[in-house]
Amino acid sequence: MTIVTRPKLTFKEYLAYDDDTNIRYELVDGELIAVIRCPPICRRQLHLMVPAKGGIRRKYGGTTTRHGFRKGDYVKAEMAGRVVYGWVSGDTKRQVSVSNADWSA
């Protein structure tokens, strides 16, 4: 078996190097080291795609809540006898979260 050693590159040679692939390299002590890219999908996004109990995947994305409002809609809400004006910021199965300009309501 023959061991092939590459000559060390200078910085000028590194700048001119092109091996016709999409792999990025860094120059470390005259040697080319391949750079590992981040995956195109974030780990947190992958968690959203995993089905919950019963095989139903949690809702993500989309423009409307299950109550017919869009996140960011300006609404009038009545809570415990008081009236609050604010923006829809989320929802659960039974309620819609409304936040005012201070993100509290």
XYZ file of N, CA, C and O in Angstrom:
420
model
N 0.841 -1.160 0.000
C 0.000 0.000 0.000
C 0.896 1.237 0.000
O 1.892 1.289 0.691
N 0.509 2.223 -0.797
C 1.284 3.449 -0.909
C 0.557 4.571 -0.178
O -0.639 4.774 -0.355
N 1.280 5.309 0.645
C 0.709 6.456 1.349
C 1.032 7.699 0.541
O 2.191 7.969 0.226
N -0.028 8.433 0.202
C 0.149 9.646 -0.578
C 0.081 10.837 0.363
O -0.870 10.992 1.117
N 1.111 11.655 0.327
C 1.102 12.864 1.154
C 1.017 14.071 0.235
O 1.671 14.126 -0.806
N 0.177 15.010 0.614
C 0.037 16.234 -0.160
C 1.023 17.264 0.371
O 1.237 17.354 1.572
N 1.576 18.053 -0.522
C 2.445 19.129 -0.044
C 1.597 20.181 0.666
O 0.426 20.376 0.354
N 2.193 20.853 1.644
C 1.463 21.884 2.378
C 1.210 23.076 1.475
O 2.053 23.459 0.671
N 0.029 23.640 1.605
C -0.360 24.773 0.782
C -0.020 26.089 1.453
O -0.053 26.196 2.680
N 0.281 27.074 0.641
C 0.428 28.428 1.159
C -0.942 29.090 1.129
O -1.891 28.573 0.525
N -1.065 30.230 1.779
C -2.343 30.921 1.797
C -2.767 31.340 0.394
O -3.938 31.243 0.038
N -1.821 31.756 -0.399
C -2.121 32.158 -1.771
C -2.634 30.966 -2.581
O -3.594 31.090 -3.352
N -2.035 29.791 -2.403
C -2.495 28.585 -3.092
C -3.885 28.167 -2.598
O -4.726 27.698 -3.369
N -4.131 28.363 -1.295
C -5.436 28.042 -0.713
C -6.540 28.896 -1.338
O -7.615 28.400 -1.665
N -6.271 30.188 -1.516
C -7.263 31.071 -2.120
C -7.582 30.676 -3.558
O -8.715 30.824 -4.010
N -6.624 30.150 -4.260
C -6.820 29.753 -5.658
C -7.331 28.313 -5.794
O -7.717 27.894 -6.879
N -7.387 27.552 -4.690
C -7.761 26.132 -4.736
C -9.237 25.968 -5.073
O -10.114 26.627 -4.515
N -9.527 25.070 -5.998
C -10.896 24.734 -6.355
C -10.896 23.299 -6.846
O -10.227 22.954 -7.811
N -11.661 22.434 -6.153
C -11.699 21.030 -6.562
C -13.028 20.654 -7.220
O -13.362 19.474 -7.330
N -13.785 21.662 -7.665
C -15.044 21.462 -8.385
C -16.084 20.687 -7.576
O -16.873 19.921 -8.127
N -16.072 20.850 -6.259
C -17.124 20.286 -5.413
C -17.717 21.429 -4.598
O -17.213 22.552 -4.609
N -18.788 21.151 -3.889
C -19.408 22.163 -3.036
C -18.871 22.122 -1.614
O -19.441 22.722 -0.719
N -17.798 21.412 -1.392
C -17.226 21.295 -0.055
C -16.362 22.511 0.243
O -15.523 22.897 -0.565
N -16.607 23.133 1.410
C -15.772 24.254 1.842
C -14.604 23.709 2.649
O -14.742 22.740 3.382
N -13.469 24.356 2.512
C -12.273 23.939 3.238
C -11.710 25.113 4.023
O -11.893 26.266 3.658
N -11.037 24.792 5.117
C -10.244 25.768 5.847
C -8.793 25.323 5.776
O -8.496 24.138 5.683
N -7.901 26.292 5.833
C -6.475 26.000 5.795
C -5.946 25.986 7.221
O -5.999 26.985 7.920
N -5.466 24.813 7.668
C -4.922 24.663 9.018
C -3.524 24.077 8.898
O -3.363 22.944 8.457
N -2.550 24.856 9.286
C -1.138 24.420 9.209
C -0.774 23.901 7.829
O -0.095 22.886 7.679
N -1.269 24.564 6.793
C -0.931 24.192 5.431
C -1.741 23.048 4.866
O -1.542 22.653 3.727
N -2.677 22.482 5.644
C -3.488 21.365 5.176
C -4.942 21.806 5.040
O -5.438 22.620 5.819
N -5.624 21.224 4.057
C -7.032 21.528 3.858
C -7.886 20.650 4.767
O -7.742 19.428 4.785
N -8.774 21.297 5.516
C -9.697 20.593 6.401
C -11.111 20.904 5.921
O -11.489 22.069 5.785
N -11.898 19.854 5.651
C -13.277 20.046 5.189
C -14.119 20.624 6.321
O -14.003 20.221 7.479
N -14.978 21.591 5.980
C -15.854 22.235 6.959
C -17.202 21.531 6.924
O -17.800 21.361 5.862
N -17.689 21.144 8.100
C -18.978 20.475 8.199
C -20.073 21.538 8.251
O -20.028 22.442 9.075
N -21.051 21.431 7.372
C -22.144 22.398 7.317
C -23.251 22.004 8.281
O -23.424 20.837 8.607
N -24.026 22.999 8.697
C -25.208 22.749 9.517
C -26.274 22.080 8.663
O -26.384 22.358 7.477
N -27.076 21.213 9.263
C -28.150 20.601 8.484
C -29.180 21.660 8.090
O -29.333 22.666 8.785
N -29.911 21.439 7.001
C -30.872 22.442 6.549
C -32.084 22.577 7.462
O -32.796 23.557 7.401
N -32.340 21.590 8.330
C -33.475 21.647 9.251
C -32.947 21.716 10.677
O -32.104 20.920 11.072
N -33.455 22.659 11.420
C -33.048 22.859 12.809
C -33.571 21.706 13.674
O -34.619 21.136 13.408
N -32.839 21.386 14.725
C -33.239 20.318 15.638
C -34.608 20.605 16.254
O -35.437 19.720 16.428
N -34.886 21.869 16.576
C -36.177 22.226 17.164
C -37.317 21.997 16.174
O -38.412 21.625 16.557
N -37.060 22.227 14.892
C -38.088 21.959 13.891
C -38.378 20.463 13.804
O -39.516 20.056 13.611
N -37.357 19.641 13.968
C -37.560 18.193 13.906
C -38.452 17.719 15.041
O -39.262 16.817 14.873
N -38.332 18.342 16.225
C -39.188 17.963 17.344
C -40.653 18.230 17.034
O -41.535 17.515 17.489
N -40.954 19.289 16.264
C -42.332 19.592 15.914
C -42.928 18.553 14.977
O -44.143 18.390 14.916
N -42.093 17.844 14.240
C -42.584 16.890 13.256
C -42.835 15.502 13.841
O -43.370 14.639 13.161
N -42.452 15.282 15.101
C -42.642 13.980 15.725
C -44.084 13.871 16.221
O -44.560 14.752 16.929
N -44.815 12.818 15.858
C -46.197 12.679 16.319
C -46.276 12.538 17.842
O -45.415 11.930 18.470
N -47.326 13.104 18.427
C -47.567 12.986 19.860
C -48.376 11.713 20.111
O -48.537 10.876 19.215
N -48.930 11.587 21.316
C -49.748 10.417 21.622
C -50.938 10.347 20.669
O -51.533 11.360 20.338
N -51.263 9.181 20.235
C -52.374 8.999 19.311
C -51.983 9.213 17.857
O -52.818 9.184 16.973
N -50.697 9.464 17.605
C -50.231 9.622 16.236
C -50.563 10.955 15.600
O -50.443 11.117 14.399
N -50.991 11.938 16.396
C -51.341 13.246 15.855
C -50.178 14.202 16.060
O -49.690 14.369 17.183
N -49.736 14.813 14.986
C -48.622 15.756 15.059
C -49.134 17.117 15.516
O -50.186 17.567 15.092
N -48.370 17.779 16.376
C -48.728 19.101 16.870
C -48.797 20.091 15.711
O -47.977 20.052 14.808
N -49.769 20.986 15.752
C -49.925 21.974 14.692
C -48.775 22.975 14.751
O -48.399 23.438 15.825
N -48.222 23.289 13.617
C -47.221 24.346 13.540
C -47.386 25.041 12.206
O -47.910 24.483 11.254
N -46.959 26.279 12.156
C -47.109 27.035 10.917
C -48.560 27.403 10.694
O -49.376 27.426 11.612
N -48.900 27.728 9.498
C -50.271 28.114 9.199
C -50.526 29.551 9.605
O -49.698 30.214 10.232
N -51.710 30.049 9.277
C -51.990 31.446 9.544
C -53.092 31.666 10.553
O -53.208 32.738 11.108
N -53.933 30.669 10.806
C -55.041 30.890 11.731
C -54.969 29.923 12.901
O -54.450 28.819 12.789
N -55.522 30.364 14.034
C -55.630 29.489 15.197
C -56.842 28.590 15.003
O -57.651 28.802 14.111
N -56.995 27.643 15.863
C -58.145 26.731 15.749
C -59.454 27.423 16.083
O -60.528 26.880 15.869
N -59.387 28.659 16.614
C -60.581 29.432 16.946
C -60.948 30.422 15.848
O -61.883 31.197 16.002
N -60.201 30.425 14.742
C -60.529 31.289 13.617
C -59.813 32.628 13.605
O -60.048 33.444 12.730
N -58.955 32.891 14.574
C -58.189 34.137 14.602
C -56.803 33.884 14.042
O -56.283 32.779 14.099
N -56.187 34.944 13.528
C -54.792 34.853 13.108
C -53.928 35.430 14.208
O -54.325 36.367 14.904
N -52.733 34.897 14.379
C -51.802 35.497 15.325
C -51.477 36.902 14.841
O -51.181 37.106 13.674
N -51.571 37.875 15.749
C -51.316 39.260 15.399
C -52.578 40.059 15.140
O -52.521 41.272 14.988
N -53.763 39.391 15.088
C -55.024 40.115 14.919
C -55.301 40.967 16.155
O -55.093 40.533 17.286
N -55.784 42.189 15.942
C -56.159 43.066 17.046
C -57.599 42.723 17.436
O -58.496 42.767 16.603
N -57.829 42.355 18.692
C -59.144 41.883 19.124
C -59.571 42.558 20.424
O -58.762 43.139 21.150
N -60.848 42.462 20.697
C -61.436 42.893 21.964
C -61.786 41.623 22.723
O -62.512 40.760 22.220
N -61.267 41.480 23.933
C -61.513 40.272 24.718
C -62.100 40.656 26.069
O -61.726 41.670 26.661
N -63.022 39.836 26.545
C -63.611 40.043 27.867
C -63.125 38.927 28.770
O -63.325 37.749 28.478
N -62.491 39.324 29.885
C -61.976 38.347 30.831
C -62.410 38.754 32.229
O -62.103 39.863 32.684
N -63.136 37.883 32.907
C -63.553 38.098 34.292
C -64.215 39.458 34.476
O -63.932 40.185 35.429
N -65.062 39.834 33.535
C -65.800 41.080 33.660
C -65.066 42.324 33.192
O -65.623 43.415 33.217
N -63.833 42.213 32.768
C -63.113 43.384 32.256
C -62.832 43.217 30.768
O -62.675 42.096 30.283
N -62.777 44.325 30.085
C -62.563 44.321 28.636
C -61.106 44.673 28.354
O -60.564 45.623 28.918
N -60.468 43.869 27.497
C -59.065 44.075 27.141
C -58.963 44.133 25.623
O -59.563 43.314 24.923
N -58.222 45.098 25.105
C -57.920 45.182 23.680
C -56.466 44.767 23.499
O -55.584 45.241 24.218
N -56.208 43.884 22.556
C -54.839 43.431 22.342
C -54.717 42.584 21.095
O -55.640 42.496 20.290
N -53.582 41.952 20.970
C -53.264 41.145 19.790
C -53.258 39.668 20.157
O -52.779 39.275 21.218
N -53.757 38.833 19.263
C -53.743 37.389 19.468
C -52.287 36.927 19.410
O -51.574 37.216 18.455
N -51.843 36.236 20.472
C -50.447 35.807 20.517
C -50.296 34.295 20.578
O -49.183 33.784 20.584
N -51.393 33.571 20.634
C -51.310 32.117 20.666
C -52.650 31.531 21.043
O -53.628 32.247 21.250
N -52.723 30.216 21.152
C -53.971 29.584 21.542
C -53.709 28.223 22.146
O -52.642 27.634 21.986
N -54.701 27.751 22.896
C -54.724 26.382 23.404
C -56.034 25.775 22.928
O -56.767 26.397 22.166
N -56.381 24.580 23.404
C -57.624 23.951 22.963
C -58.851 24.772 23.356
O -59.823 24.833 22.622
N -58.795 25.422 24.534
C -59.990 26.088 25.046
C -59.934 27.605 25.024
O -60.939 28.246 25.291
N -58.794 28.212 24.768
C -58.720 29.669 24.849
C -57.726 30.257 23.869
O -56.877 29.555 23.334
N -57.853 31.578 23.688
C -56.939 32.336 22.840
C -56.150 33.274 23.746
O -56.725 33.915 24.616
N -54.845 33.347 23.571
C -54.013 34.263 24.357
C -54.027 35.630 23.685
O -53.803 35.738 22.485
N -54.305 36.660 24.479
C -54.344 38.027 23.985
C -53.323 38.835 24.766
O -53.308 38.781 26.000
N -52.466 39.570 24.062
C -51.430 40.390 24.707
C -51.597 41.828 24.275
O -51.889 42.099 23.110
N -51.394 42.775 25.207
C -51.445 44.182 24.846
C -50.059 44.646 24.440
O -49.149 43.832 24.260
N -49.854 45.949 24.326
C -48.571 46.480 23.857
C -47.419 46.141 24.800
O -46.265 46.083 24.405
N -47.713 45.883 26.090
C -46.680 45.510 27.064
C -46.508 43.990 27.159
O -45.853 43.495 28.044
N -47.143 43.242 26.262
C -47.149 41.783 26.246
C -47.719 41.210 27.528
O -47.260 40.199 28.042
N -48.720 41.894 28.087
C -49.453 41.359 29.227
C -50.907 41.744 29.040
O -51.230 42.728 28.402
N -51.794 40.974 29.594
C -53.218 41.302 29.495
C -53.964 40.678 30.639
O -53.527 39.768 31.279
